[in-house]
PDB file of C-alpha atoms in Angstrom:
ATOM      1  CA  UNK A 124       0.033   0.148  -0.108  1.00 56.00           C
ATOM      2  CA  UNK A 125       1.043   3.600  -0.663  1.00 65.00           C
ATOM      3  CA  UNK A 126       2.428   5.361   2.327  1.00 93.00           C
ATOM      4  CA  UNK A 127      -0.090   7.611   3.125  1.00 97.00           C
ATOM      5  CA  UNK A 128      -1.259   8.595   6.486  1.00 97.00           C
ATOM      6  CA  UNK A 129      -4.123  11.032   7.627  1.00 98.00           C
ATOM      7  CA  UNK A 130      -4.427  12.929  11.015  1.00 97.00           C
ATOM      8  CA  UNK A 131      -6.620  12.844  12.951  1.00 98.00           C
ATOM      9  CA  UNK A 132      -8.625   9.749  11.937  1.00 97.00           C
ATOM     10  CA  UNK A 133     -11.706  10.835  13.712  1.00 97.00           C
ATOM     11  CA  UNK A 134     -12.658  14.582  15.003  1.00 97.00           C
ATOM     12  CA  UNK A 135     -15.605  16.041  16.447  1.00 98.00           C
ATOM     13  CA  UNK A 136     -15.827  19.796  16.764  1.00 97.00           C
ATOM     14  CA  UNK A 137     -18.071  22.621  17.331  1.00 97.00           C
ATOM     15  CA  UNK A 138     -19.470  25.233  14.433  1.00 97.00           C
ATOM     16  CA  UNK A 139     -17.251  28.020  14.035  1.00 97.00           C
ATOM     17  CA  UNK A 140     -14.234  26.687  14.890  1.00 97.00           C
ATOM     18  CA  UNK A 141     -11.380  26.146  12.763  1.00 96.00           C
ATOM     19  CA  UNK A 142     -10.069  22.686  11.862  1.00 97.00           C
ATOM     20  CA  UNK A 143      -7.108  21.237  10.159  1.00 98.00           C
ATOM     21  CA  UNK A 144      -6.548  17.683   8.763  1.00 98.00           C
ATOM     22  CA  UNK A 145      -3.042  16.692   8.119  1.00 98.00           C
ATOM     23  CA  UNK A 146      -2.346  14.481   5.193  1.00 98.00           C
ATOM     24  CA  UNK A 147       1.528  12.794   5.029  1.00 98.00           C
ATOM     25  CA  UNK A 148       2.915  10.755   2.079  1.00 98.00           C
ATOM     26  CA  UNK A 149       6.012   8.790   2.162  1.00 97.00           C
ATOM     27  CA  UNK A 150       6.058   8.046  -1.599  1.00 95.00           C
ATOM     28  CA  UNK A 151       7.622  11.563  -2.893  1.00 95.00           C
ATOM     29  CA  UNK A 152       4.648  11.930  -5.264  1.00 94.00           C
ATOM     30  CA  UNK A 153       4.376  15.158  -7.062  1.00 94.00           C
ATOM     31  CA  UNK A 154       0.384  15.425  -6.499  1.00 95.00           C
ATOM     32  CA  UNK A 155      -2.015  15.769  -3.533  1.00 96.00           C
ATOM     33  CA  UNK A 156      -5.748  15.501  -3.257  1.00 96.00           C
ATOM     34  CA  UNK A 157      -8.235  16.444  -0.755  1.00 97.00           C
ATOM     35  CA  UNK A 158     -11.574  14.773  -1.505  1.00 96.00           C
ATOM     36  CA  UNK A 159     -14.674  14.625   0.632  1.00 96.00           C
ATOM     37  CA  UNK A 160     -17.165  11.610   0.584  1.00 94.00           C
ATOM     38  CA  UNK A 161     -21.047  12.119   1.608  1.00 92.00           C
ATOM     39  CA  UNK A 162     -24.177  10.004   0.828  1.00 87.00           C
ATOM     40  CA  UNK A 163     -25.753  10.680  -2.252  1.00 81.00           C
ATOM     41  CA  UNK A 164     -23.120  12.976  -3.511  1.00 82.00           C
ATOM     42  CA  UNK A 165     -19.981  10.167  -4.142  1.00 84.00           C
ATOM     43  CA  UNK A 166     -16.318  11.154  -3.987  1.00 89.00           C
ATOM     44  CA  UNK A 167     -15.925  15.237  -4.641  1.00 92.00           C
ATOM     45  CA  UNK A 168     -12.388  17.142  -4.915  1.00 93.00           C
ATOM     46  CA  UNK A 169     -11.718  20.098  -2.698  1.00 96.00           C
ATOM     47  CA  UNK A 170      -8.520  21.237  -3.491  1.00 96.00           C
ATOM     48  CA  UNK A 171      -5.383  19.792  -5.256  1.00 95.00           C
ATOM     49  CA  UNK A 172      -1.669  20.668  -4.892  1.00 95.00           C
ATOM     50  CA  UNK A 173       0.639  19.639  -8.371  1.00 93.00           C
ATOM     51  CA  UNK A 174       3.603  20.638  -6.346  1.00 93.00           C
ATOM     52  CA  UNK A 175       4.918  22.809  -3.038  1.00 94.00           C
ATOM     53  CA  UNK A 176       3.145  25.762  -2.693  1.00 93.00           C
ATOM     54  CA  UNK A 177       1.142  25.058  -5.717  1.00 95.00           C
ATOM     55  CA  UNK A 178      -2.378  24.300  -5.156  1.00 95.00           C
ATOM     56  CA  UNK A 179      -5.726  24.899  -7.060  1.00 94.00           C
ATOM     57  CA  UNK A 180      -9.360  24.687  -6.556  1.00 95.00           C
ATOM     58  CA  UNK A 181     -11.816  21.710  -7.045  1.00 93.00           C
ATOM     59  CA  UNK A 182     -15.483  21.694  -7.292  1.00 91.00           C
ATOM     60  CA  UNK A 183     -16.257  22.318  -3.894  1.00 95.00           C
ATOM     61  CA  UNK A 184     -13.613  24.368  -2.610  1.00 95.00           C
ATOM     62  CA  UNK A 185     -15.744  26.998  -0.715  1.00 96.00           C
ATOM     63  CA  UNK A 186     -15.139  27.270   3.229  1.00 96.00           C
ATOM     64  CA  UNK A 187     -11.750  25.309   3.176  1.00 98.00           C
ATOM     65  CA  UNK A 188      -8.361  26.135   2.418  1.00 97.00           C
ATOM     66  CA  UNK A 189      -4.861  24.203   1.926  1.00 98.00           C
ATOM     67  CA  UNK A 190      -1.234  24.742   2.149  1.00 97.00           C
ATOM     68  CA  UNK A 191       1.812  22.540   1.016  1.00 97.00           C
ATOM     69  CA  UNK A 192       4.812  23.703   2.425  1.00 96.00           C
ATOM     70  CA  UNK A 193       6.830  20.490   2.127  1.00 96.00           C
ATOM     71  CA  UNK A 194       6.153  17.370  -0.832  1.00 96.00           C
ATOM     72  CA  UNK A 195       5.413  15.124   1.878  1.00 97.00           C
ATOM     73  CA  UNK A 196       2.520  17.676   3.444  1.00 98.00           C
ATOM     74  CA  UNK A 197      -0.659  18.470   2.345  1.00 98.00           C
ATOM     75  CA  UNK A 198      -3.028  20.275   4.988  1.00 98.00           C
ATOM     76  CA  UNK A 199      -6.590  21.107   4.646  1.00 98.00           C
ATOM     77  CA  UNK A 200      -7.926  23.811   6.722  1.00 98.00           C
ATOM     78  CA  UNK A 201     -11.879  24.324   7.746  1.00 97.00           C
ATOM     79  CA  UNK A 202     -11.567  28.035   8.464  1.00 93.00           C
ATOM     80  CA  UNK A 203     -14.879  28.151  10.270  1.00 96.00           C
ATOM     81  CA  UNK A 204     -16.344  24.678  10.277  1.00 97.00           C
ATOM     82  CA  UNK A 205     -20.014  24.332   9.697  1.00 97.00           C
ATOM     83  CA  UNK A 206     -22.458  21.608   9.836  1.00 97.00           C
ATOM     84  CA  UNK A 207     -22.519  20.731   5.985  1.00 96.00           C
ATOM     85  CA  UNK A 208     -18.673  20.267   6.390  1.00 97.00           C
ATOM     86  CA  UNK A 209     -19.489  17.042   8.256  1.00 97.00           C
ATOM     87  CA  UNK A 210     -17.933  14.436   6.222  1.00 97.00           C
ATOM     88  CA  UNK A 211     -15.420  11.783   5.577  1.00 97.00           C
ATOM     89  CA  UNK A 212     -12.014  13.415   3.746  1.00 98.00           C
ATOM     90  CA  UNK A 213     -10.055  11.551   1.744  1.00 97.00           C
ATOM     91  CA  UNK A 214      -6.396  12.354   0.725  1.00 97.00           C
ATOM     92  CA  UNK A 215      -4.949  10.798  -2.195  1.00 96.00           C
ATOM     93  CA  UNK A 216      -1.791  10.776  -4.109  1.00 96.00           C
ATOM     94  CA  UNK A 217      -0.399  10.514  -7.679  1.00 94.00           C
ATOM     95  CA  UNK A 218       2.759  10.126  -8.997  1.00 91.00           C
ATOM     96  CA  UNK A 219       2.213  12.717 -12.007  1.00 83.00           C
ATOM     97  CA  UNK A 220       3.429  10.096 -14.825  1.00 83.00           C
ATOM     98  CA  UNK A 221       2.176   7.483 -16.645  1.00 79.00           C
ATOM     99  CA  UNK A 222      -1.613   7.091 -15.994  1.00 80.00           C
ATOM    100  CA  UNK A 223      -1.825   9.542 -13.164  1.00 87.00           C
ATOM    101  CA  UNK A 224      -3.447   6.785 -11.051  1.00 91.00           C
ATOM    102  CA  UNK A 225      -4.493   7.914  -7.362  1.00 94.00           C
ATOM    103  CA  UNK A 226      -3.612   6.487  -4.139  1.00 95.00           C
ATOM    104  CA  UNK A 227      -5.982   6.973  -1.313  1.00 96.00           C
ATOM    105  CA  UNK A 228      -5.747   7.239   2.257  1.00 97.00           C
ATOM    106  CA  UNK A 229      -7.760   5.915   5.184  1.00 96.00           C
ATOM    107  CA  UNK A 230      -9.702   8.770   5.316  1.00 97.00           C
ATOM    108  CA  UNK A 231     -10.746  11.300   8.568  1.00 97.00           C
ATOM    109  CA  UNK A 232     -14.164  11.412   9.823  1.00 97.00           C
ATOM    110  CA  UNK A 233     -15.169  14.716  10.816  1.00 98.00           C
ATOM    111  CA  UNK A 234     -18.260  15.896  12.734  1.00 97.00           C
ATOM    112  CA  UNK A 235     -19.428  19.549  13.329  1.00 97.00           C
ATOM    113  CA  UNK A 236     -22.024  19.885  15.734  1.00 96.00           C
TER     114      UNK A 236
ATOM    115  CA  UNK B 183     -14.749  12.387 -19.478  1.00 62.00           C
ATOM    116  CA  UNK B 184     -16.713   9.421 -20.820  1.00 63.00           C
ATOM    117  CA  UNK B 185     -19.539   7.911 -19.060  1.00 89.00           C
ATOM    118  CA  UNK B 186     -19.484   4.573 -17.718  1.00 95.00           C
ATOM    119  CA  UNK B 187     -21.852   1.932 -17.224  1.00 96.00           C
ATOM    120  CA  UNK B 188     -21.797  -0.894 -14.557  1.00 97.00           C
ATOM    121  CA  UNK B 189     -24.359  -3.345 -13.304  1.00 97.00           C
ATOM    122  CA  UNK B 190     -25.420  -2.456  -9.893  1.00 96.00           C
ATOM    123  CA  UNK B 191     -24.282  -5.614  -8.274  1.00 97.00           C
ATOM    124  CA  UNK B 192     -23.105  -9.156  -8.591  1.00 98.00           C
ATOM    125  CA  UNK B 193     -22.473 -12.453  -6.570  1.00 97.00           C
ATOM    126  CA  UNK B 194     -19.426 -14.722  -6.793  1.00 97.00           C
ATOM    127  CA  UNK B 195     -18.362 -17.937  -4.906  1.00 97.00           C
ATOM    128  CA  UNK B 196     -15.342 -17.410  -2.947  1.00 97.00           C
ATOM    129  CA  UNK B 197     -12.142 -19.045  -4.924  1.00 97.00           C
ATOM    130  CA  UNK B 198     -13.835 -18.556  -8.541  1.00 97.00           C
ATOM    131  CA  UNK B 199     -13.125 -15.915 -10.956  1.00 97.00           C
ATOM    132  CA  UNK B 200     -15.013 -12.696 -10.639  1.00 98.00           C
ATOM    133  CA  UNK B 201     -15.683 -10.686 -13.812  1.00 98.00           C
ATOM    134  CA  UNK B 202     -16.670  -7.299 -13.595  1.00 98.00           C
ATOM    135  CA  UNK B 203     -18.233  -5.491 -16.895  1.00 98.00           C
ATOM    136  CA  UNK B 204     -18.056  -2.141 -17.967  1.00 97.00           C
ATOM    137  CA  UNK B 205     -19.819  -0.447 -20.664  1.00 97.00           C
ATOM    138  CA  UNK B 206     -18.119   2.972 -21.833  1.00 96.00           C
ATOM    139  CA  UNK B 207     -19.140   3.426 -25.830  1.00 95.00           C
ATOM    140  CA  UNK B 208     -18.114   6.760 -25.755  1.00 94.00           C
ATOM    141  CA  UNK B 209     -14.619   6.482 -24.814  1.00 94.00           C
ATOM    142  CA  UNK B 210     -12.134   8.957 -26.375  1.00 92.00           C
ATOM    143  CA  UNK B 211      -8.839   7.944 -27.695  1.00 91.00           C
ATOM    144  CA  UNK B 212      -6.757   9.654 -25.435  1.00 90.00           C
ATOM    145  CA  UNK B 213      -8.718   8.443 -22.409  1.00 93.00           C
ATOM    146  CA  UNK B 214      -7.838   5.069 -20.190  1.00 94.00           C
ATOM    147  CA  UNK B 215      -9.970   2.817 -18.307  1.00 96.00           C
ATOM    148  CA  UNK B 216      -9.439   2.802 -14.407  1.00 96.00           C
ATOM    149  CA  UNK B 217     -10.730   0.559 -12.148  1.00 97.00           C
ATOM    150  CA  UNK B 218     -10.864   1.189  -8.017  1.00 97.00           C
ATOM    151  CA  UNK B 219     -12.580  -0.353  -5.485  1.00 97.00           C
ATOM    152  CA  UNK B 220     -13.666   0.617  -2.080  1.00 96.00           C
ATOM    153  CA  UNK B 221     -14.508  -1.616   1.025  1.00 94.00           C
ATOM    154  CA  UNK B 222     -16.675  -0.542   3.563  1.00 88.00           C
ATOM    155  CA  UNK B 223     -15.441   2.376   5.483  1.00 83.00           C
ATOM    156  CA  UNK B 224     -12.184   2.393   3.916  1.00 91.00           C
ATOM    157  CA  UNK B 225     -10.541   4.540   1.301  1.00 92.00           C
ATOM    158  CA  UNK B 226     -10.895   4.154  -2.470  1.00 94.00           C
ATOM    159  CA  UNK B 227      -8.277   1.565  -3.575  1.00 96.00           C
ATOM    160  CA  UNK B 228      -6.527   1.700  -6.957  1.00 96.00           C
ATOM    161  CA  UNK B 229      -6.622  -1.331  -8.826  1.00 97.00           C
ATOM    162  CA  UNK B 230      -5.306  -1.218 -12.407  1.00 97.00           C
ATOM    163  CA  UNK B 231      -5.836   0.950 -15.707  1.00 96.00           C
ATOM    164  CA  UNK B 232      -5.230   0.645 -19.407  1.00 95.00           C
ATOM    165  CA  UNK B 233      -5.350   2.135 -22.578  1.00 95.00           C
ATOM    166  CA  UNK B 234      -6.037  -0.221 -25.032  1.00 92.00           C
ATOM    167  CA  UNK B 235      -3.786  -3.646 -24.202  1.00 86.00           C
ATOM    168  CA  UNK B 236      -4.981  -6.019 -21.586  1.00 94.00           C
ATOM    169  CA  UNK B 237      -3.266  -5.494 -18.586  1.00 96.00           C
ATOM    170  CA  UNK B 238      -2.322  -7.577 -15.613  1.00 97.00           C
ATOM    171  CA  UNK B 239      -1.282  -6.864 -12.116  1.00 96.00           C
ATOM    172  CA  UNK B 240      -1.028  -8.850  -8.623  1.00 95.00           C
ATOM    173  CA  UNK B 241      -4.552  -7.848  -7.821  1.00 95.00           C
ATOM    174  CA  UNK B 242      -6.265  -8.358 -11.158  1.00 98.00           C
ATOM    175  CA  UNK B 243      -6.295  -8.346 -15.050  1.00 98.00           C
ATOM    176  CA  UNK B 244      -7.895  -5.739 -17.313  1.00 98.00           C
ATOM    177  CA  UNK B 245      -9.407  -6.987 -20.554  1.00 98.00           C
ATOM    178  CA  UNK B 246     -10.491  -3.910 -23.094  1.00 97.00           C
ATOM    179  CA  UNK B 247     -12.419  -4.891 -26.139  1.00 96.00           C
ATOM    180  CA  UNK B 248     -10.445  -3.928 -29.402  1.00 95.00           C
ATOM    181  CA  UNK B 249     -13.044  -0.929 -29.982  1.00 96.00           C
ATOM    182  CA  UNK B 250     -12.341   0.093 -26.629  1.00 96.00           C
ATOM    183  CA  UNK B 251     -16.246   0.338 -26.027  1.00 96.00           C
ATOM    184  CA  UNK B 252     -16.008  -2.134 -23.065  1.00 97.00           C
ATOM    185  CA  UNK B 253     -13.604  -3.886 -20.677  1.00 97.00           C
ATOM    186  CA  UNK B 254     -13.816  -6.494 -17.812  1.00 98.00           C
ATOM    187  CA  UNK B 255     -12.180  -6.436 -14.630  1.00 98.00           C
ATOM    188  CA  UNK B 256     -10.887 -10.259 -13.781  1.00 98.00           C
ATOM    189  CA  UNK B 257     -10.482 -11.065 -10.299  1.00 98.00           C
ATOM    190  CA  UNK B 258      -9.055 -14.597 -10.469  1.00 97.00           C
ATOM    191  CA  UNK B 259      -9.629 -16.420  -7.409  1.00 96.00           C
ATOM    192  CA  UNK B 260     -12.078 -14.241  -5.332  1.00 97.00           C
ATOM    193  CA  UNK B 261     -12.251 -14.348  -1.595  1.00 97.00           C
ATOM    194  CA  UNK B 262     -13.943 -12.591   0.870  1.00 97.00           C
ATOM    195  CA  UNK B 263     -11.849  -9.668   1.113  1.00 96.00           C
ATOM    196  CA  UNK B 264     -12.408  -8.694  -2.143  1.00 97.00           C
ATOM    197  CA  UNK B 265     -16.494  -7.906  -1.158  1.00 98.00           C
ATOM    198  CA  UNK B 266     -16.323  -4.057  -2.224  1.00 97.00           C
ATOM    199  CA  UNK B 267     -17.753  -1.383  -4.398  1.00 96.00           C
ATOM    200  CA  UNK B 268     -15.940  -1.525  -7.620  1.00 97.00           C
ATOM    201  CA  UNK B 269     -15.809   1.369  -9.806  1.00 96.00           C
ATOM    202  CA  UNK B 270     -14.976   1.945 -13.701  1.00 96.00           C
ATOM    203  CA  UNK B 271     -13.763   5.007 -14.544  1.00 94.00           C
ATOM    204  CA  UNK B 272     -12.949   6.835 -17.912  1.00 94.00           C
ATOM    205  CA  UNK B 273     -10.585   9.686 -17.792  1.00 92.00           C
ATOM    206  CA  UNK B 274      -7.427  11.052 -19.523  1.00 89.00           C
ATOM    207  CA  UNK B 275      -4.503  10.751 -17.824  1.00 89.00           C
ATOM    208  CA  UNK B 276      -4.264  14.229 -16.119  1.00 87.00           C
ATOM    209  CA  UNK B 277      -2.770  15.556 -12.605  1.00 82.00           C
ATOM    210  CA  UNK B 278      -5.620  18.028 -12.530  1.00 83.00           C
ATOM    211  CA  UNK B 279      -8.295  15.944 -13.715  1.00 81.00           C
ATOM    212  CA  UNK B 280     -10.530  14.656 -10.502  1.00 82.00           C
ATOM    213  CA  UNK B 281     -11.706  11.131  -9.924  1.00 85.00           C
ATOM    214  CA  UNK B 282     -15.185  10.753 -10.470  1.00 85.00           C
ATOM    215  CA  UNK B 283     -16.824   7.966  -9.077  1.00 87.00           C
ATOM    216  CA  UNK B 284     -20.222   6.643 -10.465  1.00 87.00           C
ATOM    217  CA  UNK B 285     -22.448   4.031  -8.738  1.00 89.00           C
ATOM    218  CA  UNK B 286     -20.172   1.000  -9.539  1.00 94.00           C
ATOM    219  CA  UNK B 287     -21.041  -2.334  -8.566  1.00 97.00           C
ATOM    220  CA  UNK B 288     -21.225  -4.142  -5.420  1.00 96.00           C
ATOM    221  CA  UNK B 289     -19.389  -7.407  -5.512  1.00 98.00           C
ATOM    222  CA  UNK B 290     -20.320  -9.621  -2.897  1.00 98.00           C
ATOM    223  CA  UNK B 291     -18.163 -12.844  -2.600  1.00 98.00           C
ATOM    224  CA  UNK B 292     -20.044 -15.594  -0.764  1.00 97.00           C
ATOM    225  CA  UNK B 293     -18.231 -18.392   1.102  1.00 94.00           C
TER     226      UNK B 293
END
């Protein structure tokens, strides 16, 4: 399995608080992604990164920001958490060559109360 | 990205080959066929991908028809741990193209 870890794995937070989720890889892959998965909506891309300090928005980026200061770490921040951001968040990585297949982390289950 | 059609569900006896079909009749020349699966409460798992030739790795084989309008994922000796939802995705290989999972096929491996 690709070396991808996510932390925390579970978090409960209150509405209005900032939350940061961390994705860490040991594969030295160029691309990193943050997705959220919700029943009825499938997997949706929030933000992605194509290199250190190079990021771009996905289809559901409102209310989220990201940072990538090192190749191995990609942080997702919910600036002011809302109940609609209760979801399972998956990080993925891709080598950025060949088929650009993506490898996923184990996920973070976030509950905003 | 081209759309795909998969059966909603399939059963397979443990130890037998599981053959999961996928139709992608509108696939473009530069688009690849990818297969992923998701076991309940886990992250999606990449299985295999191909352009036009058949591919095999340690997990599965991918058979793509000559006209590339359909493909079959083969798990040669299914085990209970292969019970999952399997997704066939057609997309051009690119770093800035997100994965879009459809409804997939729910494969149940039965003892």
